[in-house]
Amino acid sequence: MKILVTGGAGFIGSHTLVELNAAGHETVVIDNLSNSNRKSLERVAELTGKEIPFYEVDIRDREGLNRVMEAHHFDACIHFAGFKAVGESVEKPWEYYENNISGTLTLLDVMRQHGCKNIIFSSSSTVYGNPAIIPISEECPKGHCTNPYGQTKSMLEEIMMDMQKADKEWNIVLLRYFNPIGAHPSGRIGEYPNGIPNNLMPYVTQVAVGKRTELGVFGNDYPTHDGTGVRDYIHVVDLARGHVAALKAIERKCGIAIYNLGTGQGYSVLDVVTTFEKVNGIKIPYSIKPRRAGDIATCYSDPSKAEKELGWKAQYGLEEMCRDSWNWQKNNPEGY
Ligand code: NAD
Ligand code: UD1
């Protein structure tokens, strides 16, 4: 298939490009580089042996999108472009709603005008809020999102479901990611957050590389096996392959389809720290800090629907995630 990848220069997008090309698909990227670097695409070209056509276009730029869609006929779009920092979204709600919601609305409109009504959307387990059931299946009702970032994901899911209800030509796959970490095993592509990392694994790798002195563990009084928060970490290469598998749903004209992408395993903050230390032979100093506002105790998926319907199952475990996160960080201490 020929696939438009929005946000393809970013963390998950770049890994997905590698897997799409390995599976024989043709890809074209648009990205405004607001949170990425075009070097990631050079590295993808190195890994795939193919030049990936790239347009520096903002998804809010209707004319720019029209130019790309006039130059190519796409079978589907995989839509990663958007802002994703939870804390920043609380500080800058307008910017988050404008970029994520207006941008997606413009993209959807230009797509339908060009007769491409197949889309895979990056959603998040955050739409479940404080989950009503654990493990979380797709049947679990959506919950209250405590921040504008989560709201944009939840609202965009609703918008796309309404559009599909009104126009059955749309095939829309909503992928709810759990906690993506790791990097390509080559160490050539990975994640490099701006400023102080908010998420656990980038913080751990920055402590390991000596950029930060110690990890703060946000709370050790949760009702979990060691008191620290439990999450479903998933290797970004597995996540990327989940998008290749999701194209099967598009091919069989799924209408609306929702899948969790997780491993189904929950690990605590201290499980991550001790596994990282063991696999990489590096001590991670940490101290216990108060709970972080908005955090929940436990969140992990029931990923069986994706296995049953798409034949997709995560292959990598926490050890590989820790190994590959570190391999990327140590080879690229300043990112790209
Ligand atoms: P990322 O920031 O690395 O990638 C997003 C890309 O989109 C960046 O390259 C950025 O430059 C681009 N972009 C942003 N706004 C744009 C716009 N208006 N026009 C064009 N390009 C734009 O983030 P990521 O971790 O790769 O996440 C990809 C998607 O997955 C996002 O939608 C994110 O919300 C979602 N998601 C991520 C996680 C996670 O933990 N990383 C979890 C759940 C969902
Ligand atoms: C966060 C976002 C979520 C987003 C996801 C992936 C919040 C409330 N949720 O999820 O919307 O989809 O990232 O990008 O921010 N931790 C520490 N010390 C740290 C960092 C994290 O102890 O320095 C703990 C957290 O308290 C949590 C676990 O590590 O228990 C994982 O945190 P994080 O990586 O930020 O992911 P989530 O909070 O699950």
GROMACS .gro file of C-alpha atoms and ligand atoms in nm:
model
  419
    1MET     CA    1   0.000   0.000   0.000
    2LYS     CA    2   0.105   0.362  -0.041
    3ILE     CA    3   0.088   0.533   0.294
    4LEU     CA    4   0.098   0.894   0.407
    5VAL     CA    5   0.272   0.910   0.745
    6THR     CA    6   0.209   1.236   0.934
    7GLY     CA    7   0.460   1.305   1.210
    8GLY     CA    8   0.690   1.048   1.050
    9ALA     CA    9   1.009   1.218   1.173
   10GLY     CA   10   0.909   1.164   1.536
   11PHE     CA   11   0.980   0.881   1.778
   12ILE     CA   12   0.705   0.634   1.691
   13GLY     CA   13   0.671   0.755   1.331
   14SER     CA   14   1.037   0.690   1.245
   15HIS     CA   15   1.022   0.335   1.383
   16THR     CA   16   0.696   0.272   1.197
   17LEU     CA   17   0.854   0.386   0.869
   18VAL     CA   18   1.122   0.119   0.910
   19GLU     CA   19   0.863  -0.155   0.968
   20LEU     CA   20   0.629  -0.038   0.689
   21ASN     CA   21   0.913  -0.041   0.438
   22ALA     CA   22   1.035  -0.380   0.561
   23ALA     CA   23   0.683  -0.511   0.495
   24GLY     CA   24   0.696  -0.379   0.137
   25HIS     CA   25   0.479  -0.069   0.173
   26GLU     CA   26   0.559   0.266   0.010
   27THR     CA   27   0.570   0.565   0.244
   28VAL     CA   28   0.560   0.945   0.218
   29VAL     CA   29   0.619   1.164   0.524
   30ILE     CA   30   0.483   1.501   0.625
   31ASP     CA   31   0.609   1.665   0.942
   32ASN     CA   32   0.659   2.027   1.050
   33LEU     CA   33   0.965   1.925   1.258
   34SER     CA   34   0.822   2.103   1.564
   35ASN     CA   35   0.937   1.814   1.784
   36SER     CA   36   1.180   1.627   1.561
   37ASN     CA   37   1.481   1.649   1.340
   38ARG     CA   38   1.513   1.557   0.974
   39LYS     CA   39   1.819   1.347   1.064
   40SER     CA   40   1.579   1.082   1.191
   41LEU     CA   41   1.459   1.042   0.831
   42GLU     CA   42   1.819   1.015   0.706
   43ARG     CA   43   1.870   0.734   0.958
   44VAL     CA   44   1.548   0.566   0.845
   45ALA     CA   45   1.680   0.581   0.487
   46GLU     CA   46   2.003   0.423   0.607
   47LEU     CA   47   1.811   0.142   0.783
   48THR     CA   48   1.568   0.072   0.499
   49GLY     CA   49   1.803   0.139   0.207
   50LYS     CA   50   1.530   0.361   0.059
   51GLU     CA   51   1.487   0.738   0.036
   52ILE     CA   52   1.159   0.832   0.200
   53PRO     CA   53   0.989   1.128   0.026
   54PHE     CA   54   0.953   1.405   0.284
   55TYR     CA   55   0.744   1.724   0.286
   56GLU     CA   56   0.799   1.982   0.558
   57VAL     CA   57   0.431   2.059   0.592
   58ASP     CA   58   0.211   2.140   0.888
   59ILE     CA   59  -0.113   1.941   0.908
   60ARG     CA   60  -0.296   2.269   0.972
   61ASP     CA   61  -0.178   2.398   0.631
   62ARG     CA   62  -0.457   2.303   0.392
   63GLU     CA   63  -0.271   2.418   0.081
   64GLY     CA   64   0.040   2.225   0.184
   65LEU     CA   65  -0.166   1.909   0.238
   66ASN     CA   66  -0.340   1.959  -0.096
   67ARG     CA   67  -0.005   1.979  -0.273
   68VAL     CA   68   0.108   1.648  -0.120
   69MET     CA   69  -0.221   1.472  -0.197
   70GLU     CA   70  -0.217   1.600  -0.554
   71ALA     CA   71   0.134   1.462  -0.604
   72HIS     CA   72   0.051   1.116  -0.462
   73HIS     CA   73  -0.240   0.878  -0.447
   74PHE     CA   74  -0.255   0.730  -0.096
   75ASP     CA   75  -0.429   0.411   0.009
   76ALA     CA   76  -0.418   0.510   0.376
   77CYS     CA   77  -0.280   0.759   0.625
   78ILE     CA   78  -0.109   0.676   0.953
   79HIS     CA   79  -0.153   0.988   1.163
   80PHE     CA   80   0.108   1.051   1.432
   81ALA     CA   81   0.142   1.431   1.405
   82GLY     CA   82   0.048   1.615   1.722
   83PHE     CA   83   0.175   1.752   2.049
   84LYS     CA   84   0.209   1.496   2.329
   85ALA     CA   85   0.350   1.643   2.651
   86VAL     CA   86   0.096   1.610   2.932
   87GLY     CA   87   0.239   1.882   3.159
   88GLU     CA   88   0.285   2.129   2.874
   89SER     CA   89  -0.077   2.072   2.768
   90VAL     CA   90  -0.192   2.194   3.109
   91GLU     CA   91   0.016   2.513   3.061
   92LYS     CA   92  -0.083   2.564   2.697
   93PRO     CA   93  -0.430   2.416   2.645
   94TRP     CA   94  -0.518   2.636   2.346
   95GLU     CA   95  -0.203   2.533   2.162
   96TYR     CA   96  -0.280   2.164   2.222
   97TYR     CA   97  -0.644   2.185   2.113
   98GLU     CA   98  -0.549   2.395   1.812
   99ASN     CA   99  -0.265   2.177   1.691
  100ASN     CA  100  -0.412   1.836   1.764
  101ILE     CA  101  -0.779   1.900   1.692
  102SER     CA  102  -0.769   2.166   1.418
  103GLY     CA  103  -0.476   1.988   1.256
  104THR     CA  104  -0.657   1.654   1.248
  105LEU     CA  105  -0.982   1.813   1.122
  106THR     CA  106  -0.793   1.976   0.834
  107LEU     CA  107  -0.614   1.651   0.754
  108LEU     CA  108  -0.941   1.451   0.753
  109ASP     CA  109  -1.109   1.706   0.527
  110VAL     CA  110  -0.825   1.714   0.274
  111MET     CA  111  -0.809   1.334   0.281
  112ARG     CA  112  -1.178   1.292   0.200
  113GLN     CA  113  -1.160   1.553  -0.075
  114HIS     CA  114  -0.890   1.342  -0.237
  115GLY     CA  115  -1.086   1.018  -0.193
  116CYS     CA  116  -0.862   0.870   0.077
  117LYS     CA  117  -1.086   0.758   0.362
  118ASN     CA  118  -0.858   0.515   0.544
  119ILE     CA  119  -0.679   0.629   0.856
  120ILE     CA  120  -0.491   0.480   1.151
  121PHE     CA  121  -0.484   0.717   1.446
  122SER     CA  122  -0.240   0.732   1.740
  123SER     CA  123  -0.457   0.728   2.047
  124SER     CA  124  -0.354   0.651   2.401
  125SER     CA  125  -0.445   0.443   2.703
  126THR     CA  126  -0.493   0.782   2.870
  127VAL     CA  127  -0.851   0.778   2.725
  128TYR     CA  128  -0.942   0.513   2.986
  129GLY     CA  129  -0.870   0.764   3.266
  130ASN     CA  130  -0.856   0.579   3.597
  131PRO     CA  131  -0.956   0.247   3.440
  132ALA     CA  132  -1.276   0.078   3.550
  133ILE     CA  133  -1.129  -0.269   3.482
  134ILE     CA  134  -0.776  -0.415   3.486
  135PRO     CA  135  -0.642  -0.557   3.260
  136ILE     CA  136  -0.797  -0.293   3.035
  137SER     CA  137  -0.979  -0.436   2.734
  138GLU     CA  138  -1.126  -0.220   2.458
  139GLU     CA  139  -1.465  -0.278   2.625
  140CYS     CA  140  -1.353  -0.075   2.924
  141PRO     CA  141  -1.549   0.251   2.925
  142LYS     CA  142  -1.351   0.565   2.857
  143GLY     CA  143  -1.277   0.769   3.166
  144HIS     CA  144  -1.210   1.124   3.269
  145CYS     CA  145  -0.888   1.266   3.121
  146THR     CA  146  -0.715   1.494   3.367
  147ASN     CA  147  -0.529   1.703   3.108
  148PRO     CA  148  -0.588   1.874   2.771
  149TYR     CA  149  -0.352   1.634   2.589
  150GLY     CA  150  -0.565   1.335   2.692
  151GLN     CA  151  -0.880   1.528   2.605
  152THR     CA  152  -0.757   1.585   2.251
  153LYS     CA  153  -0.710   1.209   2.202
  154SER     CA  154  -1.050   1.129   2.348
  155MET     CA  155  -1.227   1.404   2.149
  156LEU     CA  156  -1.057   1.307   1.824
  157GLU     CA  157  -1.171   0.947   1.874
  158GLU     CA  158  -1.531   1.073   1.910
  159ILE     CA  159  -1.503   1.303   1.607
  160MET     CA  160  -1.374   1.021   1.387
  161MET     CA  161  -1.641   0.779   1.509
  162ASP     CA  162  -1.911   1.034   1.423
  163MET     CA  163  -1.763   1.088   1.077
  164GLN     CA  164  -1.758   0.715   1.013
  165LYS     CA  165  -2.119   0.684   1.130
  166ALA     CA  166  -2.222   0.944   0.873
  167ASP     CA  167  -2.003   0.817   0.590
  168LYS     CA  168  -1.949   0.441   0.579
  169GLU     CA  169  -1.670   0.475   0.323
  170TRP     CA  170  -1.436   0.567   0.608
  171ASN     CA  171  -1.223   0.295   0.767
  172ILE     CA  172  -1.076   0.422   1.089
  173VAL     CA  173  -0.845   0.233   1.324
  174LEU     CA  174  -0.796   0.384   1.668
  175LEU     CA  175  -0.481   0.245   1.828
  176ARG     CA  176  -0.457   0.302   2.201
  177TYR     CA  177  -0.091   0.283   2.291
  178PHE     CA  178   0.021   0.192   2.640
  179ASN     CA  179   0.373   0.308   2.739
  180PRO     CA  180   0.611   0.301   2.441
  181ILE     CA  181   0.981   0.282   2.530
  182GLY     CA  182   1.293   0.126   2.378
  183ALA     CA  183   1.448   0.210   2.043
  184HIS     CA  184   1.548   0.038   1.722
  185PRO     CA  185   1.806  -0.233   1.813
  186SER     CA  186   2.057  -0.067   1.574
  187GLY     CA  187   2.072   0.233   1.810
  188ARG     CA  188   2.029   0.465   1.508
  189ILE     CA  189   1.679   0.594   1.585
  190GLY     CA  190   1.514   0.661   1.920
  191GLU     CA  191   1.352   0.920   2.144
  192TYR     CA  192   1.515   1.239   2.262
  193PRO     CA  193   1.277   1.456   2.462
  194ASN     CA  194   1.331   1.831   2.486
  195GLY     CA  195   1.433   1.957   2.831
  196ILE     CA  196   1.376   1.756   3.145
  197PRO     CA  197   1.211   1.425   3.054
  198ASN     CA  198   0.861   1.376   3.194
  199ASN     CA  199   0.847   1.007   3.121
  200LEU     CA  200   1.020   0.737   3.318
  201MET     CA  201   1.252   0.565   3.069
  202PRO     CA  202   1.409   0.878   2.915
  203TYR     CA  203   1.475   1.000   3.268
  204VAL     CA  204   1.640   0.670   3.362
  205THR     CA  205   1.865   0.676   3.053
  206GLN     CA  206   1.965   1.037   3.122
  207VAL     CA  207   2.066   0.937   3.475
  208ALA     CA  208   2.261   0.644   3.328
  209VAL     CA  209   2.447   0.870   3.085
  210GLY     CA  210   2.529   1.120   3.364
  211LYS     CA  211   2.303   1.407   3.249
  212ARG     CA  212   2.090   1.384   3.567
  213THR     CA  213   2.207   1.284   3.912
  214GLU     CA  214   1.919   1.070   4.033
  215LEU     CA  215   1.571   0.951   3.945
  216GLY     CA  216   1.277   1.073   4.152
  217VAL     CA  217   1.032   0.789   4.208
  218PHE     CA  218   0.687   0.948   4.226
  219GLY     CA  219   0.525   0.771   4.522
  220ASN     CA  220   0.583   0.438   4.692
  221ASP     CA  221   0.247   0.408   4.865
  222TYR     CA  222   0.029   0.290   4.578
  223PRO     CA  223  -0.160  -0.038   4.618
  224THR     CA  224   0.089  -0.227   4.398
  225HIS     CA  225   0.342  -0.506   4.473
  226ASP     CA  226   0.615  -0.260   4.577
  227GLY     CA  227   0.413   0.059   4.620
  228THR     CA  228   0.529   0.224   4.297
  229GLY     CA  229   0.314   0.284   3.989
  230VAL     CA  230   0.257  -0.008   3.750
  231ARG     CA  231   0.244   0.042   3.371
  232ASP     CA  232   0.236  -0.163   3.051
  233TYR     CA  233   0.564  -0.076   2.878
  234ILE     CA  234   0.584  -0.174   2.513
  235HIS     CA  235   0.890  -0.182   2.287
  236VAL     CA  236   0.854   0.083   2.016
  237VAL     CA  237   0.946  -0.172   1.746
  238ASP     CA  238   0.653  -0.391   1.856
  239LEU     CA  239   0.432  -0.083   1.857
  240ALA     CA  240   0.551   0.007   1.505
  241ARG     CA  241   0.467  -0.346   1.385
  242GLY     CA  242   0.122  -0.301   1.536
  243HIS     CA  243   0.062  -0.030   1.275
  244VAL     CA  244   0.164  -0.262   0.992
  245ALA     CA  245  -0.080  -0.521   1.133
  246ALA     CA  246  -0.354  -0.257   1.164
  247LEU     CA  247  -0.345  -0.212   0.786
  248LYS     CA  248  -0.516  -0.553   0.774
  249ALA     CA  249  -0.820  -0.397   0.941
  250ILE     CA  250  -0.821  -0.125   0.676
  251GLU     CA  251  -0.790  -0.386   0.398
  252ARG     CA  252  -1.091  -0.575   0.527
  253LYS     CA  253  -1.289  -0.249   0.548
  254CYS     CA  254  -1.330  -0.244   0.923
  255GLY     CA  255  -1.544   0.069   0.953
  256ILE     CA  256  -1.437   0.163   1.304
  257ALA     CA  257  -1.191  -0.062   1.484
  258ILE     CA  258  -1.027   0.000   1.820
  259TYR     CA  259  -0.721  -0.188   1.946
  260ASN     CA  260  -0.505  -0.168   2.253
  261LEU     CA  261  -0.134  -0.193   2.177
  262GLY     CA  262   0.039  -0.316   2.490
  263THR     CA  263   0.208  -0.631   2.615
  264GLY     CA  264  -0.046  -0.716   2.884
  265GLN     CA  265   0.233  -0.716   3.146
  266GLY     CA  266   0.246  -0.459   3.422
  267TYR     CA  267   0.581  -0.347   3.567
  268SER     CA  268   0.640  -0.106   3.853
  269VAL     CA  269   0.883   0.186   3.851
  270LEU     CA  270   1.124  -0.016   4.066
  271ASP     CA  271   1.090  -0.319   3.834
  272VAL     CA  272   1.205  -0.094   3.550
  273VAL     CA  273   1.496   0.044   3.755
  274THR     CA  274   1.621  -0.298   3.867
  275THR     CA  275   1.582  -0.453   3.520
  276PHE     CA  276   1.768  -0.161   3.363
  277GLU     CA  277   2.049  -0.199   3.618
  278LYS     CA  278   2.074  -0.574   3.564
  279VAL     CA  279   2.063  -0.572   3.184
  280ASN     CA  280   2.302  -0.278   3.137
  281GLY     CA  281   2.524  -0.314   3.443
  282ILE     CA  282   2.468   0.049   3.549
  283LYS     CA  283   2.347   0.169   3.887
  284ILE     CA  284   2.052   0.411   3.880
  285PRO     CA  285   2.046   0.619   4.199
  286TYR     CA  286   1.692   0.712   4.300
  287SER     CA  287   1.496   0.868   4.583
  288ILE     CA  288   1.129   0.847   4.671
  289LYS     CA  289   0.933   1.167   4.599
  290PRO     CA  290   0.567   1.256   4.653
  291ARG     CA  291   0.309   1.119   4.413
  292ARG     CA  292   0.279   1.310   4.083
  293ALA     CA  293  -0.058   1.484   4.036
  294GLY     CA  294  -0.288   1.299   3.797
  295ASP     CA  295  -0.104   0.963   3.822
  296ILE     CA  296  -0.291   0.638   3.872
  297ALA     CA  297  -0.167   0.327   4.054
  298THR     CA  298  -0.198   0.061   3.787
  299CYS     CA  299  -0.255   0.057   3.414
  300TYR     CA  300  -0.201  -0.242   3.186
  301SER     CA  301  -0.375  -0.379   2.883
  302ASP     CA  302  -0.558  -0.685   2.774
  303PRO     CA  303  -0.402  -0.698   2.424
  304SER     CA  304  -0.586  -1.014   2.310
  305LYS     CA  305  -0.817  -0.840   2.060
  306ALA     CA  306  -0.523  -0.726   1.845
  307GLU     CA  307  -0.381  -1.076   1.854
  308LYS     CA  308  -0.709  -1.237   1.757
  309GLU     CA  309  -0.807  -0.994   1.483
  310LEU     CA  310  -0.475  -0.865   1.351
  311GLY     CA  311  -0.240  -1.150   1.437
  312TRP     CA  312  -0.025  -0.900   1.624
  313LYS     CA  313   0.143  -0.969   1.957
  314ALA     CA  314   0.433  -0.790   2.125
  315GLN     CA  315   0.755  -0.992   2.094
  316TYR     CA  316   0.995  -0.798   2.315
  317GLY     CA  317   1.008  -0.799   2.695
  318LEU     CA  318   1.126  -0.546   2.952
  319GLU     CA  319   1.490  -0.660   2.924
  320GLU     CA  320   1.505  -0.580   2.552
  321MET     CA  321   1.328  -0.248   2.614
  322CYS     CA  322   1.592  -0.153   2.875
  323ARG     CA  323   1.879  -0.275   2.654
  324ASP     CA  324   1.764  -0.086   2.345
  325SER     CA  325   1.674   0.235   2.531
  326TRP     CA  326   2.026   0.243   2.671
  327ASN     CA  327   2.191   0.146   2.342
  328TRP     CA  328   2.021   0.445   2.175
  329GLN     CA  329   2.101   0.689   2.459
  330LYS     CA  330   2.468   0.593   2.494
  331ASN     CA  331   2.530   0.612   2.119
  332ASN     CA  332   2.340   0.942   2.086
  333PRO     CA  333   2.391   1.127   2.416
  334GLU     CA  334   2.273   1.455   2.258
  335GLY     CA  335   2.001   1.299   2.043
  336TYR     CA  336   2.023   1.339   1.665
  337NAD     P1  337   0.683   1.284   1.859
  337NAD     O1  338   0.668   1.421   1.912
  337NAD     O2  339   0.819   1.225   1.857
  337NAD     O3  340   0.626   1.278   1.709
  337NAD     C1  341   0.520   1.360   1.666
  337NAD     C2  342   0.564   1.426   1.537
  337NAD     O4  343   0.460   1.510   1.488
  337NAD     C3  344   0.688   1.514   1.554
  337NAD     O5  345   0.784   1.478   1.457
  337NAD     C4  346   0.637   1.656   1.533
  337NAD     O6  347   0.734   1.739   1.473
  337NAD     C5  348   0.517   1.632   1.443
  337NAD     N1  349   0.411   1.734   1.449
  337NAD     C6  350   0.353   1.787   1.560
  337NAD     N2  351   0.260   1.876   1.524
  337NAD     C7  352   0.257   1.877   1.387
  337NAD     C8  353   0.183   1.949   1.290
  337NAD     N3  354   0.091   2.041   1.325
  337NAD     N4  355   0.207   1.925   1.161
  337NAD     C9  356   0.301   1.836   1.122
  337NAD     N5  357   0.375   1.767   1.208
  337NAD    C10  358   0.354   1.787   1.340
  337NAD     O7  359   0.582   1.190   1.936
  337NAD     P2  360   0.567   1.031   1.936
  337NAD     O8  361   0.605   0.982   2.070
  337NAD     O9  362   0.629   0.974   1.815
  337NAD    O10  363   0.408   1.021   1.926
  337NAD    C11  364   0.342   1.005   1.803
  337NAD    C12  365   0.191   1.008   1.826
  337NAD    O11  366   0.158   0.904   1.919
  337NAD    C13  367   0.141   1.138   1.889
  337NAD    O12  368   0.016   1.168   1.833
  337NAD    C14  369   0.127   1.102   2.035
  337NAD    O13  370   0.030   1.181   2.099
  337NAD    C15  371   0.082   0.957   2.027
  337NAD     N6  372   0.114   0.882   2.150
  337NAD    C16  373   0.242   0.879   2.197
  337NAD    C17  374   0.271   0.811   2.315
  337NAD    C18  375   0.412   0.809   2.368
  337NAD    O14  376   0.431   0.769   2.483
  337NAD     N7  377   0.513   0.846   2.293
  337NAD    C19  378   0.169   0.744   2.384
  337NAD    C20  379   0.039   0.746   2.332
  337NAD    C21  380   0.013   0.816   2.214
  338UD1     C1  381   0.228   0.943   3.068
  338UD1     C2  382   0.107   1.029   3.045
  338UD1     C3  383   0.018   0.966   2.940
  338UD1     C4  384   0.097   0.936   2.814
  338UD1     C5  385   0.217   0.849   2.852
  338UD1     C6  386   0.304   0.814   2.737
  338UD1     C7  387   0.069   1.140   3.263
  338UD1     C8  388  -0.023   1.152   3.380
  338UD1     N1  389   0.033   1.048   3.170
  338UD1     O1  390   0.185   0.820   3.119
  338UD1     O2  391  -0.090   1.050   2.909
  338UD1     O3  392   0.016   0.871   2.717
  338UD1     O4  393   0.295   0.919   2.948
  338UD1     O5  394   0.370   0.926   2.690
  338UD1     O6  395   0.168   1.208   3.252
  338UD1     N2  396   0.770   0.809   3.709
  338UD1     C9  397   0.859   0.829   3.811
  338UD1     N3  398   0.960   0.921   3.793
  338UD1    C10  399   0.975   0.991   3.678
  338UD1    C11  400   0.883   0.969   3.572
  338UD1    C12  401   0.781   0.877   3.592
  338UD1     O7  402   0.848   0.768   3.918
  338UD1     O8  403   1.068   1.074   3.668
  338UD1    C13  404   0.664   0.707   3.727
  338UD1    C14  405   0.523   0.761   3.714
  338UD1     O9  406   0.476   0.809   3.837
  338UD1    C15  407   0.448   0.637   3.662
  338UD1    C16  408   0.553   0.563   3.579
  338UD1    O10  409   0.680   0.612   3.623
  338UD1    O11  410   0.412   0.553   3.770
  338UD1    C17  411   0.541   0.589   3.430
  338UD1    O12  412   0.537   0.730   3.407
  338UD1     P1  413   0.542   0.793   3.260
  338UD1    O13  414   0.655   0.735   3.185
  338UD1    O14  415   0.538   0.942   3.275
  338UD1    O15  416   0.410   0.739   3.191
  338UD1     P2  417   0.256   0.751   3.238
  338UD1    O16  418   0.241   0.837   3.356
  338UD1    O17  419   0.200   0.614   3.243
   0.00000   0.00000   0.00000
